[in-house]
Amino acid sequence: TPDFDKYPQTRRWFDVLHQAMRQHDEVFIHYQNQKGEQSERVVHPLGLSFWGEVWVLVAWCEMREDYRCFRLDRCQVITLTGKRFAERPDRSLEDFVRQQKAKATSAS
């Protein structure tokens, strides 16, 4: 079972993200990357994954117009925007996984 004790702040984002994914609500994220740089994003949350030792949000990023993964332990703010997003086959968790598999296949 993934350990919340290492990054206890991660636990607080689960309820809001699960609600957002269920209702297809956009979320606002204030994020700090590995270099300590801050950014603000509006994203469509698609899935949560435990990767290595951290929880990661897979999302469609409005700013980048592409899929992005955000480590939950680096999120300083996550809030619902009040706007809904439409499900689209080209902006889905399934499409993200398909693209990742294609990249892995072409790299080998």
PDB file of C-alpha atoms in Angstrom:
ATOM      1  CA  THR A   1       0.000   0.000   0.000  1.00  0.00           C
ATOM      2  CA  PRO A   2       1.347   3.464  -0.860  1.00  0.00           C
ATOM      3  CA  ASP A   3       2.673   5.277   2.193  1.00  0.00           C
ATOM      4  CA  PHE A   4       1.137   8.673   2.980  1.00  0.00           C
ATOM      5  CA  ASP A   5       3.520   9.217   5.908  1.00  0.00           C
ATOM      6  CA  LYS A   6       6.440  10.196   3.677  1.00  0.00           C
ATOM      7  CA  TYR A   7       4.461  13.042   2.051  1.00  0.00           C
ATOM      8  CA  PRO A   8       1.514  13.726   4.392  1.00  0.00           C
ATOM      9  CA  GLN A   9       0.388  16.784   2.388  1.00  0.00           C
ATOM     10  CA  THR A  10      -0.538  14.415  -0.450  1.00  0.00           C
ATOM     11  CA  ARG A  11      -3.496  12.988   1.466  1.00  0.00           C
ATOM     12  CA  ARG A  12      -5.330  16.332   1.502  1.00  0.00           C
ATOM     13  CA  TRP A  13      -5.547  16.483  -2.303  1.00  0.00           C
ATOM     14  CA  PHE A  14      -7.191  13.092  -2.764  1.00  0.00           C
ATOM     15  CA  ASP A  15     -10.772  14.076  -1.951  1.00  0.00           C
ATOM     16  CA  VAL A  16     -10.774  17.170  -4.142  1.00  0.00           C
ATOM     17  CA  LEU A  17      -9.180  15.298  -7.061  1.00  0.00           C
ATOM     18  CA  HIS A  18     -11.519  12.317  -6.789  1.00  0.00           C
ATOM     19  CA  GLN A  19     -14.485  14.695  -6.776  1.00  0.00           C
ATOM     20  CA  ALA A  20     -13.091  16.574  -9.765  1.00  0.00           C
ATOM     21  CA  MET A  21     -12.503  13.369 -11.741  1.00  0.00           C
ATOM     22  CA  ARG A  22     -15.995  12.049 -10.950  1.00  0.00           C
ATOM     23  CA  GLN A  23     -17.695  15.296 -11.962  1.00  0.00           C
ATOM     24  CA  HIS A  24     -15.301  16.289 -14.772  1.00  0.00           C
ATOM     25  CA  ASP A  25     -14.429  19.540 -12.999  1.00  0.00           C
ATOM     26  CA  GLU A  26     -11.397  21.566 -13.993  1.00  0.00           C
ATOM     27  CA  VAL A  27      -8.948  22.225 -11.188  1.00  0.00           C
ATOM     28  CA  PHE A  28      -6.536  25.068 -10.510  1.00  0.00           C
ATOM     29  CA  ILE A  29      -3.083  23.966  -9.387  1.00  0.00           C
ATOM     30  CA  HIS A  30      -0.305  26.054  -7.883  1.00  0.00           C
ATOM     31  CA  TYR A  31       2.722  23.853  -8.501  1.00  0.00           C
ATOM     32  CA  GLN A  32       6.423  23.839  -7.713  1.00  0.00           C
ATOM     33  CA  ASN A  33       8.636  21.820 -10.062  1.00  0.00           C
ATOM     34  CA  GLN A  34      11.831  19.953  -9.129  1.00  0.00           C
ATOM     35  CA  LYS A  35      13.885  23.143  -9.674  1.00  0.00           C
ATOM     36  CA  GLY A  36      11.682  25.065  -7.225  1.00  0.00           C
ATOM     37  CA  GLU A  37      10.038  27.108 -10.003  1.00  0.00           C
ATOM     38  CA  GLN A  38       6.415  28.055  -9.366  1.00  0.00           C
ATOM     39  CA  SER A  39       3.605  27.833 -11.906  1.00  0.00           C
ATOM     40  CA  GLU A  40      -0.166  27.996 -11.966  1.00  0.00           C
ATOM     41  CA  ARG A  41      -2.207  25.708 -14.182  1.00  0.00           C
ATOM     42  CA  VAL A  42      -5.788  24.870 -15.006  1.00  0.00           C
ATOM     43  CA  VAL A  43      -6.024  21.162 -15.729  1.00  0.00           C
ATOM     44  CA  HIS A  44      -8.505  18.407 -16.460  1.00  0.00           C
ATOM     45  CA  PRO A  45      -7.715  15.683 -13.911  1.00  0.00           C
ATOM     46  CA  LEU A  46      -7.755  12.248 -15.547  1.00  0.00           C
ATOM     47  CA  GLY A  47      -6.180   9.836 -13.086  1.00  0.00           C
ATOM     48  CA  LEU A  48      -4.007   9.262 -10.047  1.00  0.00           C
ATOM     49  CA  SER A  49      -1.066   6.909 -10.031  1.00  0.00           C
ATOM     50  CA  PHE A  50       1.482   5.826  -7.465  1.00  0.00           C
ATOM     51  CA  TRP A  51       4.818   6.092  -9.276  1.00  0.00           C
ATOM     52  CA  GLY A  52       7.972   5.099  -7.467  1.00  0.00           C
ATOM     53  CA  GLU A  53       7.546   6.745  -4.097  1.00  0.00           C
ATOM     54  CA  VAL A  54       5.091   9.512  -4.996  1.00  0.00           C
ATOM     55  CA  TRP A  55       1.494  10.042  -6.081  1.00  0.00           C
ATOM     56  CA  VAL A  56       1.106  11.644  -9.495  1.00  0.00           C
ATOM     57  CA  LEU A  57      -1.879  13.359 -11.082  1.00  0.00           C
ATOM     58  CA  VAL A  58      -2.250  12.673 -14.809  1.00  0.00           C
ATOM     59  CA  ALA A  59      -4.042  15.625 -16.368  1.00  0.00           C
ATOM     60  CA  TRP A  60      -4.719  17.535 -19.547  1.00  0.00           C
ATOM     61  CA  CYS A  61      -3.030  20.927 -19.116  1.00  0.00           C
ATOM     62  CA  GLU A  62      -4.872  23.898 -20.624  1.00  0.00           C
ATOM     63  CA  MET A  63      -1.710  26.037 -20.762  1.00  0.00           C
ATOM     64  CA  ARG A  64       0.452  23.423 -22.526  1.00  0.00           C
ATOM     65  CA  GLU A  65      -2.434  21.893 -24.497  1.00  0.00           C
ATOM     66  CA  ASP A  66      -0.986  18.488 -23.729  1.00  0.00           C
ATOM     67  CA  TYR A  67      -0.853  15.819 -21.066  1.00  0.00           C
ATOM     68  CA  ARG A  68       1.164  16.571 -17.972  1.00  0.00           C
ATOM     69  CA  CYS A  69       1.923  14.694 -14.766  1.00  0.00           C
ATOM     70  CA  PHE A  70       2.031  16.564 -11.474  1.00  0.00           C
ATOM     71  CA  ARG A  71       3.522  15.164  -8.292  1.00  0.00           C
ATOM     72  CA  LEU A  72       0.998  15.683  -5.522  1.00  0.00           C
ATOM     73  CA  ASP A  73       3.711  16.413  -2.969  1.00  0.00           C
ATOM     74  CA  ARG A  74       4.709  19.447  -5.061  1.00  0.00           C
ATOM     75  CA  CYS A  75       1.187  20.879  -5.307  1.00  0.00           C
ATOM     76  CA  GLN A  76       0.720  23.801  -2.958  1.00  0.00           C
ATOM     77  CA  VAL A  77      -2.884  24.572  -3.908  1.00  0.00           C
ATOM     78  CA  ILE A  78      -5.491  22.474  -5.682  1.00  0.00           C
ATOM     79  CA  THR A  79      -8.995  23.917  -5.990  1.00  0.00           C
ATOM     80  CA  LEU A  80     -12.044  23.288  -8.136  1.00  0.00           C
ATOM     81  CA  THR A  81     -12.620  26.071 -10.673  1.00  0.00           C
ATOM     82  CA  GLY A  82     -16.371  25.548 -10.953  1.00  0.00           C
ATOM     83  CA  LYS A  83     -16.056  24.777 -14.676  1.00  0.00           C
ATOM     84  CA  ARG A  84     -16.742  21.377 -16.182  1.00  0.00           C
ATOM     85  CA  PHE A  85     -14.756  19.819 -18.988  1.00  0.00           C
ATOM     86  CA  ALA A  86     -16.180  17.552 -21.657  1.00  0.00           C
ATOM     87  CA  GLU A  87     -14.909  14.012 -22.016  1.00  0.00           C
ATOM     88  CA  ARG A  88     -12.951  13.605 -25.221  1.00  0.00           C
ATOM     89  CA  PRO A  89     -11.229  10.508 -26.594  1.00  0.00           C
ATOM     90  CA  ASP A  90      -8.129  12.562 -27.459  1.00  0.00           C
ATOM     91  CA  ARG A  91      -7.900  13.962 -23.888  1.00  0.00           C
ATOM     92  CA  SER A  92      -8.454  10.860 -21.819  1.00  0.00           C
ATOM     93  CA  LEU A  93      -6.506   8.626 -19.491  1.00  0.00           C
ATOM     94  CA  GLU A  94      -6.743   5.861 -22.086  1.00  0.00           C
ATOM     95  CA  ASP A  95      -5.218   8.112 -24.750  1.00  0.00           C
ATOM     96  CA  PHE A  96      -2.435   9.150 -22.364  1.00  0.00           C
ATOM     97  CA  VAL A  97      -1.591   5.498 -21.655  1.00  0.00           C
ATOM     98  CA  ARG A  98      -1.685   4.669 -25.376  1.00  0.00           C
ATOM     99  CA  GLN A  99       0.742   7.518 -26.128  1.00  0.00           C
ATOM    100  CA  GLN A 100       3.103   6.442 -23.337  1.00  0.00           C
ATOM    101  CA  LYS A 101       3.141   2.873 -24.655  1.00  0.00           C
ATOM    102  CA  ALA A 102       3.849   4.138 -28.179  1.00  0.00           C
ATOM    103  CA  LYS A 103       6.754   6.265 -26.908  1.00  0.00           C
ATOM    104  CA  ALA A 104       8.198   3.305 -24.995  1.00  0.00           C
ATOM    105  CA  THR A 105       7.928   1.061 -28.050  1.00  0.00           C
ATOM    106  CA  SER A 106       9.613   3.589 -30.348  1.00  0.00           C
ATOM    107  CA  ALA A 107      12.426   4.180 -27.833  1.00  0.00           C
ATOM    108  CA  SER A 108      13.380   0.485 -27.714  1.00  0.00           C
TER     109      SER A 108
END
